[in-house]
PDB file of C-alpha atoms in Angstrom:
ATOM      1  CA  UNK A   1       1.718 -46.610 -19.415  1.00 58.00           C
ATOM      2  CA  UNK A   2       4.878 -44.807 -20.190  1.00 75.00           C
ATOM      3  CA  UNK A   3       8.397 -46.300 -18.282  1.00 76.00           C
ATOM      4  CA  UNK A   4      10.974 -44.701 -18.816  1.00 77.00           C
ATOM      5  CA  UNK A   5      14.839 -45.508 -17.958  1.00 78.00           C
ATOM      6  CA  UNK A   6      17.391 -42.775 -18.270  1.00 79.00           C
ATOM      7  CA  UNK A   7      21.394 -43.956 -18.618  1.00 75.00           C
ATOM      8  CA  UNK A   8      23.972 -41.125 -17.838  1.00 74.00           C
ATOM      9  CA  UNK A   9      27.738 -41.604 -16.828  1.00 71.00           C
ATOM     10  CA  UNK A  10      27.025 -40.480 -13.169  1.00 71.00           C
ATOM     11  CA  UNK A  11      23.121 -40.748 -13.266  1.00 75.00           C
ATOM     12  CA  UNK A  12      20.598 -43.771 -13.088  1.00 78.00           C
ATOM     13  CA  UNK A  13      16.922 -42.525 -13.505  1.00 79.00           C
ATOM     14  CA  UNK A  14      13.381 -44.902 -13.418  1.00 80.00           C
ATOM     15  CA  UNK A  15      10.687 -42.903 -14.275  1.00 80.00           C
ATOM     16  CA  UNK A  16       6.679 -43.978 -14.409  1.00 78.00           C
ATOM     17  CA  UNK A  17       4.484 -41.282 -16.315  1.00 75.00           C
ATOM     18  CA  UNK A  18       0.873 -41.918 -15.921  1.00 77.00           C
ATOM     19  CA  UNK A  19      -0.819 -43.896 -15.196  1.00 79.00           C
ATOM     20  CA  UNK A  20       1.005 -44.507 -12.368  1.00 80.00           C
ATOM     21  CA  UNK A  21       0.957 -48.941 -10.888  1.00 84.00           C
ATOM     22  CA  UNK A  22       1.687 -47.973  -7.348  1.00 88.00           C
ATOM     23  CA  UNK A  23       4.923 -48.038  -5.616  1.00 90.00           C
ATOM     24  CA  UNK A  24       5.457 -51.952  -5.536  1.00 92.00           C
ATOM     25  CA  UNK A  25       5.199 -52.688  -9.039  1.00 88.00           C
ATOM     26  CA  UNK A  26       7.388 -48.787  -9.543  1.00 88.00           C
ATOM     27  CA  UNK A  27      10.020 -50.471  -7.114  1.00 90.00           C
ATOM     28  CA  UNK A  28      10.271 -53.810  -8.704  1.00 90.00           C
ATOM     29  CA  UNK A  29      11.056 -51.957 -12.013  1.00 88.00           C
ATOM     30  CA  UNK A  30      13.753 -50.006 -10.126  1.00 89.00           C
ATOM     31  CA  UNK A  31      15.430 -52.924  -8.423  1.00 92.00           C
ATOM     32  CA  UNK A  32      15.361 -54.876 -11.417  1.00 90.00           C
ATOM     33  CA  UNK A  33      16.760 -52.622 -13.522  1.00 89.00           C
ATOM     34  CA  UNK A  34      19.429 -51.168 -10.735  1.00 89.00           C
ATOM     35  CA  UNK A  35      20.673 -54.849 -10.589  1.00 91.00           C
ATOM     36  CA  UNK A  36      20.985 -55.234 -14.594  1.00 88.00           C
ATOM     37  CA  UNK A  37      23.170 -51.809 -14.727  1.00 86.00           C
ATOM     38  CA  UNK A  38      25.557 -52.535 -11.816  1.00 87.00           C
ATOM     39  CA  UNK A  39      26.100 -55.864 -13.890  1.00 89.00           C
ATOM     40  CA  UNK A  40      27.043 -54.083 -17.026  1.00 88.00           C
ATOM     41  CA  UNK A  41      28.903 -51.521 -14.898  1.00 86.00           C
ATOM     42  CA  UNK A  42      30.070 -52.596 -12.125  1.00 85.00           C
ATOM     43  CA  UNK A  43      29.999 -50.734  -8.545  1.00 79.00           C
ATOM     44  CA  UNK A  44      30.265 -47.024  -8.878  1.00 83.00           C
ATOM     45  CA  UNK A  45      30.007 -44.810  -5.550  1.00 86.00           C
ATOM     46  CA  UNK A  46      26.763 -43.004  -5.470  1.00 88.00           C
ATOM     47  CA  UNK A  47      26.700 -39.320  -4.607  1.00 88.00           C
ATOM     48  CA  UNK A  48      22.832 -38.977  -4.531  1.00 90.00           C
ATOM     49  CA  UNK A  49      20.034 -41.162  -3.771  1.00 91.00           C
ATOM     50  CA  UNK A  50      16.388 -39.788  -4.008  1.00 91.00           C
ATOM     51  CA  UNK A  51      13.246 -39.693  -5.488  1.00 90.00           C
ATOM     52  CA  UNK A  52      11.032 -37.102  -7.208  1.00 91.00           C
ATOM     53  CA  UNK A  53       6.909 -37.247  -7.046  1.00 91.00           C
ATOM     54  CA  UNK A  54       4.929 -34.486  -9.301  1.00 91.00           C
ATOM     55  CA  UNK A  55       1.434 -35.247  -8.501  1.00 92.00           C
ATOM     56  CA  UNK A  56      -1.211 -33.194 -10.532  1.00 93.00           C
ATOM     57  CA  UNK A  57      -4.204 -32.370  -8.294  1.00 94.00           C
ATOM     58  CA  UNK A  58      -7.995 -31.241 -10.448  1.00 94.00           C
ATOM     59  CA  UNK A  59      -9.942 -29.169  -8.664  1.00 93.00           C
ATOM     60  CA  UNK A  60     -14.045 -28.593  -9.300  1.00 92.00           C
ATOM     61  CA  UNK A  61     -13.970 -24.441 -10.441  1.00 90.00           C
ATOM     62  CA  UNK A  62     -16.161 -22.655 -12.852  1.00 82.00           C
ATOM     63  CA  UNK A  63     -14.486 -19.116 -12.321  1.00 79.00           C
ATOM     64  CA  UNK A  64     -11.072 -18.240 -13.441  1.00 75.00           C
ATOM     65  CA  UNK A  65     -10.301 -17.624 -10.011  1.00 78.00           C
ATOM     66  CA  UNK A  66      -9.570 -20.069  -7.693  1.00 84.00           C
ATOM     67  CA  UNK A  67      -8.538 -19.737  -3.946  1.00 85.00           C
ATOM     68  CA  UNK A  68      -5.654 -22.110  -3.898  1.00 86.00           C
ATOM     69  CA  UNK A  69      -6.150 -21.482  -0.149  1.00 88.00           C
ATOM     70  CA  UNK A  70      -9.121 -23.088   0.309  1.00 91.00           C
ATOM     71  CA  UNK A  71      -7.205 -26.733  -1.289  1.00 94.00           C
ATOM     72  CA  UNK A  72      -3.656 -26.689  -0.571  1.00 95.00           C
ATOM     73  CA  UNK A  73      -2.069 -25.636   3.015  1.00 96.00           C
ATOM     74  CA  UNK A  74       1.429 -24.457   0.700  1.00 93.00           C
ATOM     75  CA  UNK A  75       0.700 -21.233  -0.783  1.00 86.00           C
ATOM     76  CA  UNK A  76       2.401 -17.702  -0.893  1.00 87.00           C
ATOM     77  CA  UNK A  77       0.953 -15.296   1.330  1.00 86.00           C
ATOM     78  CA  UNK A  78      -0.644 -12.574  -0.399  1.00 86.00           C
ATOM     79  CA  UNK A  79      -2.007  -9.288   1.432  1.00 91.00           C
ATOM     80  CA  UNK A  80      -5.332  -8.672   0.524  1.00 88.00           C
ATOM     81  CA  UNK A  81      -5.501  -5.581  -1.040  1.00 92.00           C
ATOM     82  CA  UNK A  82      -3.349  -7.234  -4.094  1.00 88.00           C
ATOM     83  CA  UNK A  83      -6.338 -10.055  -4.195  1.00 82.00           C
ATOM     84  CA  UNK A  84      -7.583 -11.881  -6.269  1.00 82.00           C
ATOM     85  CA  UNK A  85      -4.201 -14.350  -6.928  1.00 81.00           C
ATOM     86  CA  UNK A  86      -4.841 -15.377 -10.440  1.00 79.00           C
ATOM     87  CA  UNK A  87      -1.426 -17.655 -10.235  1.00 85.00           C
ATOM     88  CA  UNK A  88       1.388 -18.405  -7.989  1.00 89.00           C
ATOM     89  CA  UNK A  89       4.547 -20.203  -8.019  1.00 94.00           C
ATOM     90  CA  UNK A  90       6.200 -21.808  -4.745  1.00 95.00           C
ATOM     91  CA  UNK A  91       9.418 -23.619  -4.151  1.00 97.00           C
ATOM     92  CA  UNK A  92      10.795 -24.442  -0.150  1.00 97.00           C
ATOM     93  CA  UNK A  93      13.562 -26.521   0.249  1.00 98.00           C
ATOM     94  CA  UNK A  94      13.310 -28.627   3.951  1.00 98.00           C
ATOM     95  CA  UNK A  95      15.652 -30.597   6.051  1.00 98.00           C
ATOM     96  CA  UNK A  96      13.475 -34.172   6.844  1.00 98.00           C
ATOM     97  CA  UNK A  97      15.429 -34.925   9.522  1.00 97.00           C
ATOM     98  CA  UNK A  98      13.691 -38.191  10.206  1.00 96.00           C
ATOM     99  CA  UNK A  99      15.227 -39.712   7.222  1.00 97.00           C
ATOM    100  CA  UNK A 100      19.117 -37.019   6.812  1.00 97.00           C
ATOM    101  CA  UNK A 101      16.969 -36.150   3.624  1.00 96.00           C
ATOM    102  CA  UNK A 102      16.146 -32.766   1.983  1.00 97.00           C
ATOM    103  CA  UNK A 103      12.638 -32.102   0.745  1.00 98.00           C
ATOM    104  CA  UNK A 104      12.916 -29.385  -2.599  1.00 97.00           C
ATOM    105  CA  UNK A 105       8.804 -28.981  -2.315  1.00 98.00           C
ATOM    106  CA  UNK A 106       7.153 -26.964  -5.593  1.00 97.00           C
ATOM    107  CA  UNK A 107       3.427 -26.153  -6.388  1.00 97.00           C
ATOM    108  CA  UNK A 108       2.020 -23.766  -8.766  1.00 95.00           C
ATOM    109  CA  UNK A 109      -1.411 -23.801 -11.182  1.00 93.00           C
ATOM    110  CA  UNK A 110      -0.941 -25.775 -14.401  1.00 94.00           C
ATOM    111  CA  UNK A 111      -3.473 -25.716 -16.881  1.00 93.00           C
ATOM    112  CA  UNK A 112      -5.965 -28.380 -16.478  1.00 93.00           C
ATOM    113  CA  UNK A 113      -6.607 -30.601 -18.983  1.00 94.00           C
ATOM    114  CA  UNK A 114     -10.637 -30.960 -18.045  1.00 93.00           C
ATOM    115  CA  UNK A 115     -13.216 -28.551 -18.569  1.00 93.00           C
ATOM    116  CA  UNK A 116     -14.407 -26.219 -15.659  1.00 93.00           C
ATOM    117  CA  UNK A 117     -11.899 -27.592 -13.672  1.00 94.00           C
ATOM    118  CA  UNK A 118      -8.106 -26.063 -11.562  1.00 93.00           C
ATOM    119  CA  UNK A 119      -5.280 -27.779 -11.501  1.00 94.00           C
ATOM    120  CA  UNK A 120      -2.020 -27.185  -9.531  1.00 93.00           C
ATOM    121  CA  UNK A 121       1.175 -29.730  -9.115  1.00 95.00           C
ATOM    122  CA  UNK A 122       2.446 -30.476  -5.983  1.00 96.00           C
ATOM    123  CA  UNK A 123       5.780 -31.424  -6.940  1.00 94.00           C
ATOM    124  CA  UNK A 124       8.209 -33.178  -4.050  1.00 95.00           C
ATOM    125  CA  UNK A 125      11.882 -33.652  -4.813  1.00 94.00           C
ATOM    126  CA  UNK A 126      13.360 -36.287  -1.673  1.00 95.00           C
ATOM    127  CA  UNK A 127      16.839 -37.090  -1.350  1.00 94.00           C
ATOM    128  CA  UNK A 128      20.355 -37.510   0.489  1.00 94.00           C
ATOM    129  CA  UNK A 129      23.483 -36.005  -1.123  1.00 90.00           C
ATOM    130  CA  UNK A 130      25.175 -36.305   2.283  1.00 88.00           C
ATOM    131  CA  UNK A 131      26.357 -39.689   3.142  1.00 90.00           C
ATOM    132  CA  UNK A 132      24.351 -41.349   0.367  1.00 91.00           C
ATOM    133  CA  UNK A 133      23.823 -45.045   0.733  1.00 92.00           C
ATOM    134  CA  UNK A 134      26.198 -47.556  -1.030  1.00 92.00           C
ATOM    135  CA  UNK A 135      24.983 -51.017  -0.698  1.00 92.00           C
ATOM    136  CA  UNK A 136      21.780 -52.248  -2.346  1.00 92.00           C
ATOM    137  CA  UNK A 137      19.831 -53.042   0.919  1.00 95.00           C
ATOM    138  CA  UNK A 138      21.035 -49.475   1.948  1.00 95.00           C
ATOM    139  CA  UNK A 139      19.573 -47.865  -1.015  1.00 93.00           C
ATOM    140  CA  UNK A 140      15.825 -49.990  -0.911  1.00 94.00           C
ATOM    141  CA  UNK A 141      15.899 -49.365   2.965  1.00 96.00           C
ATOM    142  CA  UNK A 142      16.295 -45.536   2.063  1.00 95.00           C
ATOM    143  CA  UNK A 143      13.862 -45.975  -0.808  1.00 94.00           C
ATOM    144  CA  UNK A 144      11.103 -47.229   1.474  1.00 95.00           C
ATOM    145  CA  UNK A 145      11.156 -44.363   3.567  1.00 96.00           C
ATOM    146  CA  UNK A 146      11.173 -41.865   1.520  1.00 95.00           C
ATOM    147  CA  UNK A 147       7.835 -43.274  -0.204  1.00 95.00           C
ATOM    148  CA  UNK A 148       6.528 -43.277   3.727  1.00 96.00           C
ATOM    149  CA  UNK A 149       7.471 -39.946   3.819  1.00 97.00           C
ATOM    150  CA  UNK A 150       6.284 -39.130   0.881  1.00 95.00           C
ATOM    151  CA  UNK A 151       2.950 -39.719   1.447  1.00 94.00           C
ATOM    152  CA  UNK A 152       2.937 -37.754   4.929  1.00 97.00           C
ATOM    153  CA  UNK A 153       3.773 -34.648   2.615  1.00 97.00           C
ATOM    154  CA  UNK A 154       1.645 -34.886   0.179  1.00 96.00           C
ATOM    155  CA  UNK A 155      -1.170 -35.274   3.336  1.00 97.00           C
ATOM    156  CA  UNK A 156      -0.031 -32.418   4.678  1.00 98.00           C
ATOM    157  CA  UNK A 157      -0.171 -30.533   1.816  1.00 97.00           C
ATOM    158  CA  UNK A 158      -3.621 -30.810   0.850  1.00 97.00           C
ATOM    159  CA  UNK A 159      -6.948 -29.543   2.698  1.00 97.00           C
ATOM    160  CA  UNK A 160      -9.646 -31.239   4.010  1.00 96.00           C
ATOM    161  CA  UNK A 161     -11.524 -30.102   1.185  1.00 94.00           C
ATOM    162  CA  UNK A 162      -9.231 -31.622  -1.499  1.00 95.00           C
ATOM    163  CA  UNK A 163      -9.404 -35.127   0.016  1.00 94.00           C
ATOM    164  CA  UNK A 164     -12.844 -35.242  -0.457  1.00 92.00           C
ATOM    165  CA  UNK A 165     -12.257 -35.172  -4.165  1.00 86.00           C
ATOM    166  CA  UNK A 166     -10.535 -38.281  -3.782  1.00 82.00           C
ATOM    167  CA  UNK A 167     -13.424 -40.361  -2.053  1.00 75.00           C
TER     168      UNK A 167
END
């Protein structure tokens, strides 16, 4: 397990390679370390509070080609007569009301590290810039829901088809 904790005049970043604990044990390390640097630094206004998920989803495929349609529900729209897609790349940026956050939302193929298998990221970038939180109970509050939220994306996301491959 790879933690990592990156220090910058204007930037505090926690970040958990894989394998990934789950959120508790993720949010722990955050709130512990949050509370060690505002000791060493004392209060600073924050101008950004957010949180960045890039999920790697394998895929069963023994041809080159795979119909990214048939597992995700985020792809570009191609017309057919310039089919077969052998590789996309998609960014959207949306407002998340629910939460005054914006969603920066990625996916493209990435090689796969296993053998006759696809793989593609999914790649969710949540914050608020606007109004960001300033108190610690603010922040965790914030921090909470945008792990709920998270996890409605990433749902939404994926197919039918994909979940199975997570039974």
């Amino acid at each position: 397990m790879t933690q990592l904790v990156v220090l910058w005049p204007s930037s505090f970043i926690v970040s958990q390679l894989a394998p990934y604990q789950g959120w508790e044990h993720f949010f722990e390390r955050f709130a512990r370390d949050w509370s060690a640097l505002k000791r060493v630094t004392g209060f600073r206004e924050i101008s950004r509070v957010g949180v960045r998920y890039i999920n790697r989803v394998d895929i069963p495929a023994k041809e080159p080609i795979v119909e990214y349609e048939r597992f995700l529900n985020i792809y570009p729209k191609i017309p057919d007569s310039l089919q077969p897609t052998s590789s996309y790349a998609l960014q959207a940026a949306v407002e998340l009301k629910e939460i005054d956050c914006l969603l920066r939302l990625n996916s493209a193929p990435v090689p796969s590290p296993l053998l006759q298998y696809a793989s593609f990221l999914i790649d969710q970038d949540i914050s608020r810039q606007a109004n960001a939180p300033q108190t610690d109970n603010e922040i965790h509050e914030l921090l909470q829901k945008i792990h709920v939220v998270k996890n409605a994306v990433f749902e939404a996301c994926i197919t039918a088809k994909t979940r199975e491959f997570f039974q």
